[in-house]
mmCIF file of C-alpha atoms in Angstrom:
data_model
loop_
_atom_site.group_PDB
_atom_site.id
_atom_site.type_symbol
_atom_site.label_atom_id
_atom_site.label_comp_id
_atom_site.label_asym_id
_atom_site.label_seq_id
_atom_site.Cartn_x
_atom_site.Cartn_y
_atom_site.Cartn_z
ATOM 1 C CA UNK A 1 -5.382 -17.624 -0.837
ATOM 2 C CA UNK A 2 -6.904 -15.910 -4.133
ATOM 3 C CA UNK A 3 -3.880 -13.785 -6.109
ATOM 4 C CA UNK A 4 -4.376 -11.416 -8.474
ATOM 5 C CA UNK A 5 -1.701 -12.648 -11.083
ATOM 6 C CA UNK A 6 -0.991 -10.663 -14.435
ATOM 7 C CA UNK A 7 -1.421 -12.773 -17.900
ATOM 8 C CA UNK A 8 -0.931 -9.752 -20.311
ATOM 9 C CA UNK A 9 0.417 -6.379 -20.776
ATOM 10 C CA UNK A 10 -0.260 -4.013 -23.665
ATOM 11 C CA UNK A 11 0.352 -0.082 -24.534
ATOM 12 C CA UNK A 12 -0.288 1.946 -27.278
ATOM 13 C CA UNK A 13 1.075 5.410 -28.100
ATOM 14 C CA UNK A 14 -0.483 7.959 -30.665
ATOM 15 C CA UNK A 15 1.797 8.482 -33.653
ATOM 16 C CA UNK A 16 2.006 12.103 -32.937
ATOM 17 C CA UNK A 17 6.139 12.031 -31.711
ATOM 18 C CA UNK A 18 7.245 15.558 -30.018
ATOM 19 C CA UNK A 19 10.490 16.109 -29.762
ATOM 20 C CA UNK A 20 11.809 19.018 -27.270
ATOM 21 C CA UNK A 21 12.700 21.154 -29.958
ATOM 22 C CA UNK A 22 9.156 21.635 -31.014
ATOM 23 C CA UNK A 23 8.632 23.689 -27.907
ATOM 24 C CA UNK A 24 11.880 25.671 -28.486
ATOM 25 C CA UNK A 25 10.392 28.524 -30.888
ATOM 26 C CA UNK A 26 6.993 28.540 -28.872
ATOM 27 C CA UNK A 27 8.470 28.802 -25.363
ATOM 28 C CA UNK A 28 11.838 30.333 -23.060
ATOM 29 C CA UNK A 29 12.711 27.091 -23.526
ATOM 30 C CA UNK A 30 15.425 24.767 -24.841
ATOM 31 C CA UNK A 31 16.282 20.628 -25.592
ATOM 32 C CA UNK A 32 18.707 21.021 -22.954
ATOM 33 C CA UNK A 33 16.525 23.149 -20.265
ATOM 34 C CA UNK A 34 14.072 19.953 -20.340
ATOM 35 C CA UNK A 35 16.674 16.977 -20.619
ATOM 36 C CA UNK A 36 18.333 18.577 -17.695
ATOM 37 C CA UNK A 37 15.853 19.286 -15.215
ATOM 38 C CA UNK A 38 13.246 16.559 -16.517
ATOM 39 C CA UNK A 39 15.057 13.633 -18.439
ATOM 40 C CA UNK A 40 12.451 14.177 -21.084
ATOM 41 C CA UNK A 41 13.325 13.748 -24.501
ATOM 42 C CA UNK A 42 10.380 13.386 -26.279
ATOM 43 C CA UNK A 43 6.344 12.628 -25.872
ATOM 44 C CA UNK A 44 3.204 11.276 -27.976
ATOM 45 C CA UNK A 45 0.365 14.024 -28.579
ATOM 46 C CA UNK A 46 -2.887 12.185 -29.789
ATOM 47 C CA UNK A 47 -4.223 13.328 -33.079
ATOM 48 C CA UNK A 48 -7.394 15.475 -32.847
ATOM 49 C CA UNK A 49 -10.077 13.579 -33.611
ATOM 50 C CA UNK A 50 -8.672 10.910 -30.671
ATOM 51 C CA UNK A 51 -9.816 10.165 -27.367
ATOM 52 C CA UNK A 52 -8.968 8.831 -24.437
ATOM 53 C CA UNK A 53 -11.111 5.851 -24.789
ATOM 54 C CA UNK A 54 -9.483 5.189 -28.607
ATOM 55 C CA UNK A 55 -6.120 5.268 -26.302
ATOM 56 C CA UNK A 56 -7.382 2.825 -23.911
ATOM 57 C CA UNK A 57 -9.569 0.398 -26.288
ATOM 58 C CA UNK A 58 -5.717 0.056 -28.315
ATOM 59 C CA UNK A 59 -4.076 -0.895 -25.295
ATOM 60 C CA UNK A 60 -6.512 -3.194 -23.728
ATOM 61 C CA UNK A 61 -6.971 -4.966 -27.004
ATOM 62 C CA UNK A 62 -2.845 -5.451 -27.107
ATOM 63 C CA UNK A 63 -3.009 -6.594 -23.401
ATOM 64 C CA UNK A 64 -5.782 -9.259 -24.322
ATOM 65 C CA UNK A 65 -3.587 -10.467 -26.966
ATOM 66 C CA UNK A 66 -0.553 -10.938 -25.237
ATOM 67 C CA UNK A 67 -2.640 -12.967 -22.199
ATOM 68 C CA UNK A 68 -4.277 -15.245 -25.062
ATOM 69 C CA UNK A 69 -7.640 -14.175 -24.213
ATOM 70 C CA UNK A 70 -10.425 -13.099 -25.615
ATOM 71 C CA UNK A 71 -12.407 -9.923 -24.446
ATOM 72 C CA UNK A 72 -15.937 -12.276 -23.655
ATOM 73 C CA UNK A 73 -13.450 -13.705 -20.940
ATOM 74 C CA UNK A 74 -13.106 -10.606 -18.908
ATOM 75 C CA UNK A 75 -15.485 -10.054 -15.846
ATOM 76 C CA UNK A 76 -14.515 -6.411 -15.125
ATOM 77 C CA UNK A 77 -13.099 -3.015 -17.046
ATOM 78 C CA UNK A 78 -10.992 -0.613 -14.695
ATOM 79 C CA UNK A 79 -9.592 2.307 -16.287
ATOM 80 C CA UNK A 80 -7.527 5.454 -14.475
ATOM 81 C CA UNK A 81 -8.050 8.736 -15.941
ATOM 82 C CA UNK A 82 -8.182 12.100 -15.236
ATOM 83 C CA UNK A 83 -8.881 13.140 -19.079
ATOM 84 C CA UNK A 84 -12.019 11.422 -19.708
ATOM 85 C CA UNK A 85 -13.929 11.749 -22.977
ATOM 86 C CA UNK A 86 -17.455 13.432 -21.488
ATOM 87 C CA UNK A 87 -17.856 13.941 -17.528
ATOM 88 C CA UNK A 88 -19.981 11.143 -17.528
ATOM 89 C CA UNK A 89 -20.375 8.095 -18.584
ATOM 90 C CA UNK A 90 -16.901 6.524 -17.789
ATOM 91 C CA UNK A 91 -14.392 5.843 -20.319
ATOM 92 C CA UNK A 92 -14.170 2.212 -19.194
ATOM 93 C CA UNK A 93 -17.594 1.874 -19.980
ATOM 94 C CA UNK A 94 -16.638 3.079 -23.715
ATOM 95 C CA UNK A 95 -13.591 0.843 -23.496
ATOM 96 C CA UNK A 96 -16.288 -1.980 -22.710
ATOM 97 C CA UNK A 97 -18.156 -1.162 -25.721
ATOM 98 C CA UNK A 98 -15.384 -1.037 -28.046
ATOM 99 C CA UNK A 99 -13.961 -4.354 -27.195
ATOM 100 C CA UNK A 100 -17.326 -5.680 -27.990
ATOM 101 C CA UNK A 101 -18.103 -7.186 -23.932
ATOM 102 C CA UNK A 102 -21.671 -7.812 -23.701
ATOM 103 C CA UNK A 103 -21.439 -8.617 -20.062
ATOM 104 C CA UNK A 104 -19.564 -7.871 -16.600
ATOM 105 C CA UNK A 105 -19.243 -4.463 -15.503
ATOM 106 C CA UNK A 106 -16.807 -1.329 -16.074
ATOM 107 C CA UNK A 107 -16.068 1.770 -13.790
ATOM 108 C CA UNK A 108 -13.358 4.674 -13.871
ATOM 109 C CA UNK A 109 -10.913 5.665 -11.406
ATOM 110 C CA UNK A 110 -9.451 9.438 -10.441
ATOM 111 C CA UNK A 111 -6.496 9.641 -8.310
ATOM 112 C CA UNK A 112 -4.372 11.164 -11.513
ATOM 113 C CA UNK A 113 -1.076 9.745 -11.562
ATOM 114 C CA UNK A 114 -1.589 7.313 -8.693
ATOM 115 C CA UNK A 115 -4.780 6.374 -10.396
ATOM 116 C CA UNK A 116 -3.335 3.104 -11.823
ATOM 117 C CA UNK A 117 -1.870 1.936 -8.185
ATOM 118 C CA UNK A 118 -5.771 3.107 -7.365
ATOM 119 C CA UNK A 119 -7.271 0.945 -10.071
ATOM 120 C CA UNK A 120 -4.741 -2.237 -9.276
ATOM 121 C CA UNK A 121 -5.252 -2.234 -5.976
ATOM 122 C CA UNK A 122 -9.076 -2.207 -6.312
ATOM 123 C CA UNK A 123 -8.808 -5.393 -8.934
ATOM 124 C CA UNK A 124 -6.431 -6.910 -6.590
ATOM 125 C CA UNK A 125 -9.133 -6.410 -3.747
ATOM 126 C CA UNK A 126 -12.387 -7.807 -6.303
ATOM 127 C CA UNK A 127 -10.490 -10.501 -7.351
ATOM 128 C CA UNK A 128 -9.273 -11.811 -3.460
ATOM 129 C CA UNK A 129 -13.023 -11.583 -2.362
ATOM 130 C CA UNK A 130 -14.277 -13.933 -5.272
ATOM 131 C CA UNK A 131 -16.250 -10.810 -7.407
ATOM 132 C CA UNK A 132 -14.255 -11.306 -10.459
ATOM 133 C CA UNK A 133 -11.969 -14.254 -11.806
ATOM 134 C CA UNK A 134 -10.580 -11.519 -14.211
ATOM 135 C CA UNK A 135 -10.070 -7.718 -14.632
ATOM 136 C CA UNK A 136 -8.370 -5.706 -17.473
ATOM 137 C CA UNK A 137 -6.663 -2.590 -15.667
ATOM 138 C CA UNK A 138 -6.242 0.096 -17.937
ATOM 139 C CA UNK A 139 -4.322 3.626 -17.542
ATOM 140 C CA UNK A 140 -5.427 5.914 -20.361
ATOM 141 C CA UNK A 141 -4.473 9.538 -20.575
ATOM 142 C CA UNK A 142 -4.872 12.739 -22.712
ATOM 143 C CA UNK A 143 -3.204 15.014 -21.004
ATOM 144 C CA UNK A 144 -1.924 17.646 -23.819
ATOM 145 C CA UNK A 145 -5.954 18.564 -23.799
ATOM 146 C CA UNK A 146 -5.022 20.191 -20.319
ATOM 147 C CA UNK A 147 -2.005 22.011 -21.030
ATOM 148 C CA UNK A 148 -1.113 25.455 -20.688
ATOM 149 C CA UNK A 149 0.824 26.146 -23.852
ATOM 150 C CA UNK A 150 2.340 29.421 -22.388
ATOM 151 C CA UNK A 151 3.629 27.797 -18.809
ATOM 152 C CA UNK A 152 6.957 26.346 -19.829
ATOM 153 C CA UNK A 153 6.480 24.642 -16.185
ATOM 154 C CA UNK A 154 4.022 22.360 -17.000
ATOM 155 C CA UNK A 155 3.397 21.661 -20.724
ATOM 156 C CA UNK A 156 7.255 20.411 -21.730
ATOM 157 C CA UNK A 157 6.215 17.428 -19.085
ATOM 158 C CA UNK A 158 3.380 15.764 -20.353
ATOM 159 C CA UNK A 159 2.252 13.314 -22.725
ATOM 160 C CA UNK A 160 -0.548 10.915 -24.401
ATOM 161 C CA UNK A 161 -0.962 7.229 -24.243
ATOM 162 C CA UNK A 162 -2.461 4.452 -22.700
ATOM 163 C CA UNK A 163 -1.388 0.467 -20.786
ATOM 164 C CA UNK A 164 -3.359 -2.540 -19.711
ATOM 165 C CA UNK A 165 -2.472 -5.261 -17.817
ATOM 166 C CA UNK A 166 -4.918 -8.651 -17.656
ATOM 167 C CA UNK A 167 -5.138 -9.653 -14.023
ATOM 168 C CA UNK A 168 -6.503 -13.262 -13.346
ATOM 169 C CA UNK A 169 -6.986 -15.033 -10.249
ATOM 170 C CA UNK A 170 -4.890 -18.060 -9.323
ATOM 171 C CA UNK A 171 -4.677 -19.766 -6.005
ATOM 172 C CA UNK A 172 -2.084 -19.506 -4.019
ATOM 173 C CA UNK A 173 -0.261 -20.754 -0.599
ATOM 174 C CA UNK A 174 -0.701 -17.080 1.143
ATOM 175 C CA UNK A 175 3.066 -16.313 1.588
ATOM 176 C CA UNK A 176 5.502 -14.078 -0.231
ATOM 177 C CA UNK A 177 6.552 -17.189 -2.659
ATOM 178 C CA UNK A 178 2.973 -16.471 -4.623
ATOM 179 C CA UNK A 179 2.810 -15.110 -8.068
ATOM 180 C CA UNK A 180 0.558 -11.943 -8.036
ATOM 181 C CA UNK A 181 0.240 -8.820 -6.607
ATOM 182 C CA UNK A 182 1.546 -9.809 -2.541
ATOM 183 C CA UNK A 183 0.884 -5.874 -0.967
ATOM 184 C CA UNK A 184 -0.596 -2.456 -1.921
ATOM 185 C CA UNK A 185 -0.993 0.808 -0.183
ATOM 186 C CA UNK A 186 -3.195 3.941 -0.747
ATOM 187 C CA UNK A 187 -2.864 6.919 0.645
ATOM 188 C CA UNK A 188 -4.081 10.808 0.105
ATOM 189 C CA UNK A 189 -3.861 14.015 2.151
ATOM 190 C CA UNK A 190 -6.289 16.768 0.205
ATOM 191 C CA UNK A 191 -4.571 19.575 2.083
ATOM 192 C CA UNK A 192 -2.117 20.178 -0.882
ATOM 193 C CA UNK A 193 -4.433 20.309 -3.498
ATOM 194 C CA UNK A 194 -3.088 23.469 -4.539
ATOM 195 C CA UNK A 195 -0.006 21.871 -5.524
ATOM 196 C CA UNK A 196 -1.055 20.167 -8.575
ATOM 197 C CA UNK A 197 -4.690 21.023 -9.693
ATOM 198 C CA UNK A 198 -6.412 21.763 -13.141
ATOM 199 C CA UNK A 199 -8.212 25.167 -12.737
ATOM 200 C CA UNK A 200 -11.916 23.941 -14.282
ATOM 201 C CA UNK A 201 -14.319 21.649 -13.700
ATOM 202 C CA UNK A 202 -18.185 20.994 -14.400
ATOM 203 C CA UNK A 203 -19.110 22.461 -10.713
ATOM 204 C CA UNK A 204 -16.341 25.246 -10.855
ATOM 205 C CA UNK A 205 -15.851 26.748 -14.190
ATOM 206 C CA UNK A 206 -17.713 24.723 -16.489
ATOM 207 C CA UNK A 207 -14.889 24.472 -18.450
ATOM 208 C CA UNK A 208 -12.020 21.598 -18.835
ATOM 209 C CA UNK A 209 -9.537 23.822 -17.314
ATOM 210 C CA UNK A 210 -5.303 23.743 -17.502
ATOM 211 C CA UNK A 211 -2.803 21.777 -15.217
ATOM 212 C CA UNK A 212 -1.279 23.845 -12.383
ATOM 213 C CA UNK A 213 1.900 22.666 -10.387
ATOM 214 C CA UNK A 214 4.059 24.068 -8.041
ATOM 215 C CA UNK A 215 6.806 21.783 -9.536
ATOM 216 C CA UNK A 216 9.586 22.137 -6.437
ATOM 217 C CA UNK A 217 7.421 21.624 -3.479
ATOM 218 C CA UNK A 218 5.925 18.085 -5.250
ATOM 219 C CA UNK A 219 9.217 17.417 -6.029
ATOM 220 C CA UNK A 220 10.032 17.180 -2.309
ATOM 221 C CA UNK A 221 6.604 15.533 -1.590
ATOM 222 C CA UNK A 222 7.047 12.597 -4.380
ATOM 223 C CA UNK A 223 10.685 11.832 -2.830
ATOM 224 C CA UNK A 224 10.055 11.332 0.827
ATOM 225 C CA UNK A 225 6.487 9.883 -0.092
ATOM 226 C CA UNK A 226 7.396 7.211 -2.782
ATOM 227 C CA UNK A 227 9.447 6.074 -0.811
ATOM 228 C CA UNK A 228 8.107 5.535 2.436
ATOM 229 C CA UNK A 229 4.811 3.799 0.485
ATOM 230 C CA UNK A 230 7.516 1.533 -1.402
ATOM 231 C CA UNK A 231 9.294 0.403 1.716
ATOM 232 C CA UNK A 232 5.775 0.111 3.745
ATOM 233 C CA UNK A 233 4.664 -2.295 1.172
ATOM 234 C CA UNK A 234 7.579 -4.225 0.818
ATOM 235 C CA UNK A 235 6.900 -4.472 4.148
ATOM 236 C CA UNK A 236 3.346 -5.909 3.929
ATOM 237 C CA UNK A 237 4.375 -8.226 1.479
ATOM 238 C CA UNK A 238 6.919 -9.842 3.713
ATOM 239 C CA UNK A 239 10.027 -9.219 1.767
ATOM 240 C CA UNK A 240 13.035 -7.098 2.328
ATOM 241 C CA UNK A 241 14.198 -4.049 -0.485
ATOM 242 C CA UNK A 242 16.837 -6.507 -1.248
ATOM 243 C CA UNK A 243 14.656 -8.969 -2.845
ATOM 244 C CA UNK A 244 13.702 -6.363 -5.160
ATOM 245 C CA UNK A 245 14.493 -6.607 -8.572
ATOM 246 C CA UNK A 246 12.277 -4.158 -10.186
ATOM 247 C CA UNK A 247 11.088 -0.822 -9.453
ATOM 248 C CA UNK A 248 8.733 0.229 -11.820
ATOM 249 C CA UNK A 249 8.045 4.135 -11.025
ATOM 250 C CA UNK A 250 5.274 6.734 -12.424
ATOM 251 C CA UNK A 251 7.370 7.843 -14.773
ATOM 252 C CA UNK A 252 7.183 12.030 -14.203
ATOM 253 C CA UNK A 253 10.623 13.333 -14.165
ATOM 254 C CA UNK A 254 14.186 11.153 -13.728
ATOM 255 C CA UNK A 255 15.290 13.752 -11.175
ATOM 256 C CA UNK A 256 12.546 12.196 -8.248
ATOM 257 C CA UNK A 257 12.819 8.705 -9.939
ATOM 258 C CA UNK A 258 16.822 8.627 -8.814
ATOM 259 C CA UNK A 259 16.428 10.528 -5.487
ATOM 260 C CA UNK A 260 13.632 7.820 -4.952
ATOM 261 C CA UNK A 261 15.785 5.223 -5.637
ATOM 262 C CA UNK A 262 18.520 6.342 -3.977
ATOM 263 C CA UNK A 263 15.654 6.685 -0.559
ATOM 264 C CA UNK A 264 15.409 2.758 -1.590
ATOM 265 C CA UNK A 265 18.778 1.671 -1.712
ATOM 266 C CA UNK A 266 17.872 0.602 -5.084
ATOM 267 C CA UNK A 267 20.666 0.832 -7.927
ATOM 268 C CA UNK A 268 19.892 2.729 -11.145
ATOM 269 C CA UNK A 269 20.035 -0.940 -12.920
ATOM 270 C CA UNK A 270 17.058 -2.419 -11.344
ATOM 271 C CA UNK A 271 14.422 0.815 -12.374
ATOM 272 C CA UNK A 272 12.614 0.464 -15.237
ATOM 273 C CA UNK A 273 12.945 3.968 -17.227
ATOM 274 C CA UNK A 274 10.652 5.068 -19.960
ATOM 275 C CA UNK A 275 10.269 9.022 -19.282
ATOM 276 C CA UNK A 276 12.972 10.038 -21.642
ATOM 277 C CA UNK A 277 9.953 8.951 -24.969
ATOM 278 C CA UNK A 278 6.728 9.428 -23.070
ATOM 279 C CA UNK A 279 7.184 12.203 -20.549
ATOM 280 C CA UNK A 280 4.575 11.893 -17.974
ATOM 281 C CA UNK A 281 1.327 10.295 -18.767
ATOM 282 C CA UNK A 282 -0.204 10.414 -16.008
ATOM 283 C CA UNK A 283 -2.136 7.850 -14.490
ATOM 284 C CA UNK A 284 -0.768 5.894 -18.243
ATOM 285 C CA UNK A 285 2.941 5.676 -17.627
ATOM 286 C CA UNK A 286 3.135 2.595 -15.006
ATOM 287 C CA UNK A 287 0.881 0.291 -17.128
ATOM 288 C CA UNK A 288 3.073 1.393 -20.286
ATOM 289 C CA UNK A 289 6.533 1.441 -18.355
ATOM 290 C CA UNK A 290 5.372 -2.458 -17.398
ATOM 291 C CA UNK A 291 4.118 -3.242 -20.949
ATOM 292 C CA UNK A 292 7.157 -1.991 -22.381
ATOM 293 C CA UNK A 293 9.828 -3.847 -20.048
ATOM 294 C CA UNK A 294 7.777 -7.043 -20.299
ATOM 295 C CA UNK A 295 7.651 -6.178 -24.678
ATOM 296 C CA UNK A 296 11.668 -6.008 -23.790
ATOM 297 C CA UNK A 297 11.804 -9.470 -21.517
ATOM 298 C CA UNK A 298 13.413 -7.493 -18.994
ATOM 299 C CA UNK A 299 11.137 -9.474 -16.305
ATOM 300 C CA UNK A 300 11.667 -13.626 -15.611
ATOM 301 C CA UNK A 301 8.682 -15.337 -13.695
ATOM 302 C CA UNK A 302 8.786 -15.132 -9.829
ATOM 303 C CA UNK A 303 10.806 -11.569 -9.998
ATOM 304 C CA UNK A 304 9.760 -8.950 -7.499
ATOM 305 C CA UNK A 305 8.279 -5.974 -8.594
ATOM 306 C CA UNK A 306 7.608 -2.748 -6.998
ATOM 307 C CA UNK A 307 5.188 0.100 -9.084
ATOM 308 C CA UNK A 308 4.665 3.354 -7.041
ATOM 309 C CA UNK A 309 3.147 6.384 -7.994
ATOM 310 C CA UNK A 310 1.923 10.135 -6.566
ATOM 311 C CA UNK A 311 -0.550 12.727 -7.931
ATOM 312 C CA UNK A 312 -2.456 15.355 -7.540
ATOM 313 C CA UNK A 313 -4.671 15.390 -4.408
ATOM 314 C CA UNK A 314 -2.071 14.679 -2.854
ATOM 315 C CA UNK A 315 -2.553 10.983 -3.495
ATOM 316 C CA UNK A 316 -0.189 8.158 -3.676
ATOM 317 C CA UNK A 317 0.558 4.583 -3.426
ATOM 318 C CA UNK A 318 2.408 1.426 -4.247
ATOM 319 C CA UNK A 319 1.925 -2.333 -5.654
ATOM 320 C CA UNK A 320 3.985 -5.150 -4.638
ATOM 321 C CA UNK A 321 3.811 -8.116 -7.415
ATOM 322 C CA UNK A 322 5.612 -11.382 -8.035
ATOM 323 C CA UNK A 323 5.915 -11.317 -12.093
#
């Protein structure tokens, strides 16, 4: 059996560091009000004249390094975003450009902060059926482009950045012993769209719009949903939550990541944490949480690694990999 095994990881953050207090004076808001209820401590705003696709062509670039490849190796460009430079054409197509590819073929993917389970999980699928012998995967955000600066809800959660991962095939003996990604599972219900929605778009408004969020009733969703997609792909994969040893969550708010955890039977210990200095980037923050821990050698070859990840649509979904 074809796997789609990861060679590379990569991230890049703006320089742009915002602290909590920069909100403080602007905002009925304090340091404290957002480390308590958020775990945020900080995020990266890109600088003005950046894009998403300057975010993403960083990171992939990084990730290509770290596999040892070059980018005239790379059959496919997959990038999740739901802050794109123009409506159209995609950003992975500018990513494509900017790493100088000549060939292959590059496409976006919207499921906002599930878009980089999306995007795996499509790679994973291209690379099993023979299309591509290698994909970079790229989550790339700007998200403080969306923000309502007056809606103390919303704008203290959210940051910039971008993460790639190089996925190559490799063959494999079709059991859970494989390196690769073993399991994935999508899933979406657009009846609770009103929970977490930007308010423009090019058919709507004609404008770019702000992020809305009823922030306790996706709270409940993202619990009771992360974890039954973690535990149904565990599932899949033919392993147990025991033989976990990494959960690697969207990173939106510590609050859901340790009820989720907790769902899991997961200890604190074994989740990879990098919301306090990001925030939430969106469909960005698994590819950079994974970049990061790998950057830290917090994963040995043939560990187990859950990512999982929910977003506005309602969509959401998890990946089950052997590092």
């Amino acid at each position: 059996m074809r796997r789609a095994v990861v060679r590379g990881t990569g991230h890049y953050l703006p320089e742009r560091v915002v602290e909590n207090s920069w909100f403080e004076d602007k905002l009925d808001t304090s340091d404290e009000w957002i480390r308590t209820r958020t775990g945020i401590e900080r995020r990266h705003f890109a600088a003005e004249d950046q894009r998403t696709s300057d975010l993403g062509i960083a990171a992939a670039k990084a990730a290509l390094t770290n596999a040892g490849m070059t980018a005239d190796q790379i059959d496919a460009v997959i990038v999740a975003t739901s802050t794109p430079d123009f409506t159209f054409p995609s950003v992975a197509t500018m990513v494509q450009a900017g790493l100088g590819m000549k060939g292959g073929f590059a496409f976006d993917v919207q499921a906002v902060c599930a878009g980089f389970v999306f995007a795996l999980a499509n790679a994973d699928a291209m690379i099993r059926s023979g299309q591509a012998e290698r994909i970079l995967v790229i989550g790339a955000e700007t998200f403080s482009r969306i923000m309502d600066w007056t809606d103390r809800g919303t704008c203290v959660l959210f940051g910039d950045g971008a993460g790639a991962v190089v996925l190559e095939a490799a063959e494999g003996n079709g059991d859970p012993k494989d390196r690769g990604i073993l399991a994935t599972d999508l899933n979406s219900d657009g009846q609770y769209r009103d929970l977490l929605y930007v308010d423009g778009g090019v058919a709507s408004t004609g404008t770019a719009g702000h992020l809305r969020m009823q922030g306790n009733l996706v709270f409940r969703h993202a619990v009771e949903k992360l974890a039954d997609t973690a535990h149904r792909t565990i599932e899949r994969a033919g392993l147990t939550t025991g033989q976990v040893d990494w959960l690697v969550p969207h990173q939106a708010n510590l609050r859901i990541i340790e009820a989720t955890a907790k769902r899991m039977q997961l200890p604190m210990e074994k989740v990879v944490l990098t919301v306090a200095d990001h925030g939430n980037t969106s469909a960005a923050s698994i590819p950079l949480a994974l970049s990061v821990a790998a950057s830290e050698g917090k994963f040995k070859p043939g560990q187990v690694l859950v990512a999982e990840a929910i977003g506005g649509g309602l969509a959401w979904g998890s990946v089950v990999l052997r590092w």
